C-alpha atoms as a printed R data frame, in Angstrom:
    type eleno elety resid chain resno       x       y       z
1   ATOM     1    CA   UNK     A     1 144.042 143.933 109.417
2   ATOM     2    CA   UNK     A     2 141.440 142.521 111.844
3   ATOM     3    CA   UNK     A     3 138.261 140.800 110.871
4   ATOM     4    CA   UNK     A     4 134.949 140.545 113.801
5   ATOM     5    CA   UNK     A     5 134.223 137.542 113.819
6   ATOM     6    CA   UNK     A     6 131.350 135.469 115.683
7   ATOM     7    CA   UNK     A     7 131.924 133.405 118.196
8   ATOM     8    CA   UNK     A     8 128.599 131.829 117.554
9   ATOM     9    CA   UNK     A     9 127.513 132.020 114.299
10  ATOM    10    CA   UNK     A    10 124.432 133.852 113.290
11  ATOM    11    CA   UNK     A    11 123.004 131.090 111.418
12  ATOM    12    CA   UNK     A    12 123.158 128.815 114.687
13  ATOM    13    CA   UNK     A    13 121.371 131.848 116.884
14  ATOM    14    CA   UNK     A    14 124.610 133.801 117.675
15  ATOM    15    CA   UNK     A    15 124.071 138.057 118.172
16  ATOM    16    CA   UNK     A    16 126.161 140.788 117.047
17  ATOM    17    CA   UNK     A    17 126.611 141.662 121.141
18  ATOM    18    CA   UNK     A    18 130.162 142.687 121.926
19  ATOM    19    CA   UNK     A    19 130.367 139.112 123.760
20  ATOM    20    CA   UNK     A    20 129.912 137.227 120.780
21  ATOM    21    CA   UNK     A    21 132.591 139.170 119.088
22  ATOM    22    CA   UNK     A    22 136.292 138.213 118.831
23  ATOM    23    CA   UNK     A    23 138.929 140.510 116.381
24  ATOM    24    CA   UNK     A    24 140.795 137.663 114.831
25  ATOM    25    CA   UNK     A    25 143.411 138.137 111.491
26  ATOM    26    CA   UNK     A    26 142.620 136.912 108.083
27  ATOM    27    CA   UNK     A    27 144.164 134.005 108.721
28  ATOM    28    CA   UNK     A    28 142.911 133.034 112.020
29  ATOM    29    CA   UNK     A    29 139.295 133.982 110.933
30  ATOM    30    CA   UNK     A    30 139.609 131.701 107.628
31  ATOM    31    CA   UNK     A    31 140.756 129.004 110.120
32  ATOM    32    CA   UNK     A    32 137.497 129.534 112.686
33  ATOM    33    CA   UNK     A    33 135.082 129.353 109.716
34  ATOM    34    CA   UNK     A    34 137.043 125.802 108.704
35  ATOM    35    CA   UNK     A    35 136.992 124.633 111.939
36  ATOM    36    CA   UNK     A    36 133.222 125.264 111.876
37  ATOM    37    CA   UNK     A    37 132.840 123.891 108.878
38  ATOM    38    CA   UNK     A    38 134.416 120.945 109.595
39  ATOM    39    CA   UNK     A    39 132.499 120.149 112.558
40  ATOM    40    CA   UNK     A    40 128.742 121.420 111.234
41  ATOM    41    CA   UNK     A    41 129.005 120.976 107.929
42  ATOM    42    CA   UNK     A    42 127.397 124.689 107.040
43  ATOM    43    CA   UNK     A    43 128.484 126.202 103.333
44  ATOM    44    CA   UNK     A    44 128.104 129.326 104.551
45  ATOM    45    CA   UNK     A    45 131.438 128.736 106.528
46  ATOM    46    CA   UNK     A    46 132.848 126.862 103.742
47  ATOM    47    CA   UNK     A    47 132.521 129.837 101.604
48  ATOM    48    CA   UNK     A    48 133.839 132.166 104.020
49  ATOM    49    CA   UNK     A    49 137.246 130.154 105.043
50  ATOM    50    CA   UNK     A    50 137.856 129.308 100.981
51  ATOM    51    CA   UNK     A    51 136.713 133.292  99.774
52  ATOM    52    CA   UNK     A    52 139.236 134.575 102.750
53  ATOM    53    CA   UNK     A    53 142.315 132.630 102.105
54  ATOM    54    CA   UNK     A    54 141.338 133.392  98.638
55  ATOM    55    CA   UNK     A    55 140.763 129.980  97.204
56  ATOM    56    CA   UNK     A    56 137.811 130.336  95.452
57  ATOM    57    CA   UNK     A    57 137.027 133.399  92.843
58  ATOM    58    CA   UNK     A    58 134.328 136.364  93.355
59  ATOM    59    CA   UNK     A    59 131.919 134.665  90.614
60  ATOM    60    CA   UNK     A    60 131.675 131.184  92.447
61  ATOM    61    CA   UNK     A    61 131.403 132.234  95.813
62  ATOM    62    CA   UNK     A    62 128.166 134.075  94.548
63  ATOM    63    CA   UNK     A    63 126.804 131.206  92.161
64  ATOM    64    CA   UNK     A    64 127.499 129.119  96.003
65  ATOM    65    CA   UNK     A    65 125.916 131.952  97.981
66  ATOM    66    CA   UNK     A    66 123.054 132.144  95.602
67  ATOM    67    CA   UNK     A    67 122.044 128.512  95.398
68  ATOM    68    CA   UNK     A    68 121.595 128.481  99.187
69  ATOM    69    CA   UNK     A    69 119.631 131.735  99.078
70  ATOM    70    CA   UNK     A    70 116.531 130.831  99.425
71  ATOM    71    CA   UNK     A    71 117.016 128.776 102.309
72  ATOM    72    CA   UNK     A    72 118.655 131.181 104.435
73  ATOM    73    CA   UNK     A    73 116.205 134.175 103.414
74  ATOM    74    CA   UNK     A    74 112.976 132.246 103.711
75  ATOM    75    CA   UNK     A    75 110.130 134.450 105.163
76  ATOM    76    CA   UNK     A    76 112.855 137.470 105.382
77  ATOM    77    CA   UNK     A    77 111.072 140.420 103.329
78  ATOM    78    CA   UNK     A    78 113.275 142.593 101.614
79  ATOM    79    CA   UNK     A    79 113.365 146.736 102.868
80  ATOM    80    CA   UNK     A    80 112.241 148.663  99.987
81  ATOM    81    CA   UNK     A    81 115.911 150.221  99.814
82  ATOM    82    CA   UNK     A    82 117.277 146.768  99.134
83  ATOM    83    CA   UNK     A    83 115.010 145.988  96.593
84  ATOM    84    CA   UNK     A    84 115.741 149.444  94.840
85  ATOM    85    CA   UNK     A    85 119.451 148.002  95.141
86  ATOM    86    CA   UNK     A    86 118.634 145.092  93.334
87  ATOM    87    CA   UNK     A    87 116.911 146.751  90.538
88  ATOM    88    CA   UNK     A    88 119.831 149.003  90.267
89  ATOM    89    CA   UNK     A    89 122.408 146.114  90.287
90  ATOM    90    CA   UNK     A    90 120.539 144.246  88.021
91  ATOM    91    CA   UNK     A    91 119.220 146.848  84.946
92  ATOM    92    CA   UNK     A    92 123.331 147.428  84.654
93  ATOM    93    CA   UNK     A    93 124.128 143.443  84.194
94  ATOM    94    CA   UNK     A    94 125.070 141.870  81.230
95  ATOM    95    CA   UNK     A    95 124.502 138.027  81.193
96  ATOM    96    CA   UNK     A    96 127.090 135.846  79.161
97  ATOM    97    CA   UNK     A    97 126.156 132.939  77.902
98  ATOM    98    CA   UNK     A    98 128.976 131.229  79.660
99  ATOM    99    CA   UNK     A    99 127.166 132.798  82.857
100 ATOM   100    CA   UNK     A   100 123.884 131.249  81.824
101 ATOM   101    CA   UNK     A   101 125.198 128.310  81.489
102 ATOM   102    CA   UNK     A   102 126.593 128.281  85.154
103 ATOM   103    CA   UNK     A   103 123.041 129.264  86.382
104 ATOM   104    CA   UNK     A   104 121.407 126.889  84.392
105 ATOM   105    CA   UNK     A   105 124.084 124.377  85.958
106 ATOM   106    CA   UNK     A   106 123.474 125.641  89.502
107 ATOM   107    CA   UNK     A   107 119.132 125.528  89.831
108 ATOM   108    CA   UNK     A   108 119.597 121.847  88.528
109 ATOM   109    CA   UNK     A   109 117.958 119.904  90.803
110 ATOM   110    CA   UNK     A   110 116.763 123.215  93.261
111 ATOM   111    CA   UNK     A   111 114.120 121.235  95.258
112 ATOM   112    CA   UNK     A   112 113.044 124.634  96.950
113 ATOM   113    CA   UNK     A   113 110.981 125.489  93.743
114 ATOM   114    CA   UNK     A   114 107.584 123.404  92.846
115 ATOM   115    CA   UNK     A   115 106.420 122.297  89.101
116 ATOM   116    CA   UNK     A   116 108.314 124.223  87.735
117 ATOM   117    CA   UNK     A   117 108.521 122.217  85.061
118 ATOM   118    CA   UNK     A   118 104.426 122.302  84.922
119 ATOM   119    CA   UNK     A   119 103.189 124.494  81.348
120 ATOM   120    CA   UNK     A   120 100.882 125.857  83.362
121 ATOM   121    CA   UNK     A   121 103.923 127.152  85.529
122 ATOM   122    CA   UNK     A   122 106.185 128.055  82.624
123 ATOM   123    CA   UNK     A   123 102.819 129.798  80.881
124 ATOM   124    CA   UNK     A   124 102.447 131.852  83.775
125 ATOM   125    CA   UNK     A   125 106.088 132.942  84.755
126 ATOM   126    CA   UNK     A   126 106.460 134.041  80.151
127 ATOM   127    CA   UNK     A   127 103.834 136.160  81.181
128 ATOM   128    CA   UNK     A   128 105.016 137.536  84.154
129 ATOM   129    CA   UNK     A   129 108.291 138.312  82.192
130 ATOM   130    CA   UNK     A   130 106.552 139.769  79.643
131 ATOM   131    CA   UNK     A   131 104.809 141.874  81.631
132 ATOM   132    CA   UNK     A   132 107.943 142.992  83.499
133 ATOM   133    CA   UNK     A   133 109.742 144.018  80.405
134 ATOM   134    CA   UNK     A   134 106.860 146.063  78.810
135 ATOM   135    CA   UNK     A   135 107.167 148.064  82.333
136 ATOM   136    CA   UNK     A   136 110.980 148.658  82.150
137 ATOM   137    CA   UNK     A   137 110.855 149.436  78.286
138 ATOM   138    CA   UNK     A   138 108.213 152.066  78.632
139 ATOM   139    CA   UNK     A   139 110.269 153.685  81.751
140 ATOM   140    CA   UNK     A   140 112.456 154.012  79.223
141 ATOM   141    CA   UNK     A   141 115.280 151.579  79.694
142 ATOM   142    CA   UNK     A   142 115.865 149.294  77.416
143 ATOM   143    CA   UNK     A   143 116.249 144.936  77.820
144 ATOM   144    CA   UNK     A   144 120.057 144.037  79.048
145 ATOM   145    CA   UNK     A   145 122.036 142.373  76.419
146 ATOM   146    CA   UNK     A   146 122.386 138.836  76.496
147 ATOM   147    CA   UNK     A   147 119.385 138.823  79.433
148 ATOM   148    CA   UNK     A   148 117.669 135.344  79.788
């Protein structure tokens, strides 16, 4: 099986044109995503070379491709059919605790938020949440077990 790969990353200004496309193996594209890692440092490649030789699991390549996030998606707005993805996704999740505890783990130290540690800030967002599950009980769906 052959994976595109890009010769120049996105994430350094690299296009999807047909020149900045190569058809490498598994193995050979795991390699190219170390080698880039290795020189520039970027998780994104780290997660790609470890997730395709199969080195690291499904759940911690997305607690990894979460924490980063918000970096990489700053000012990108979401198309309303992606957000009704989301929604979807999330309204059929169920939240361990062992889960929370990762996530709690994981936003440790997340310098991309500010005060959050405020009351005013935590005042505001149990409201919010509130507010957000009053909507989605009265549409008729009801909280997700286990949700934080």
């Amino acid at each position: 099986m052959l994976h595109k790969h890009h010769i120049v990353p996105k994430y350094m200004g690299g296009s999807d044109d047909p020149s900045n496309l190569i058809e490498l193996t598994i193995e050979q594209h795991a390699d190219a995503h170390r080698v880039l890692y290795e020189e520039h440092g970027n998780r994104q490649d780290y997660v790609a070379y470890k997730s395709l030789l199969q080195q690291i699991e499904h759940e911690e390549r997305q607690e990894i491709l979460s924490s980063m996030g918000g970096v990489n998606n700053k000012g990108k707005p979401k198309s309303e059919a992606h957000k009704a993805k989301i929604r979807a996704k999330r309204s059929e999740q169920v939240i361990t605790e062992e889960t929370k505890k990762k996530l709690s783990t994981s936003m440790k130290g997340n310098s991309n938020s500010k005060n959050h540690k405020s009351d005013e800030y935590k005042r505001k967002q149990s409201l919010a949440m509130k507010e957000a599950w009053a909507k989605r009980n009265v549409r008729g769906s009801s909280p997700r077990q286990g949700a934080i």
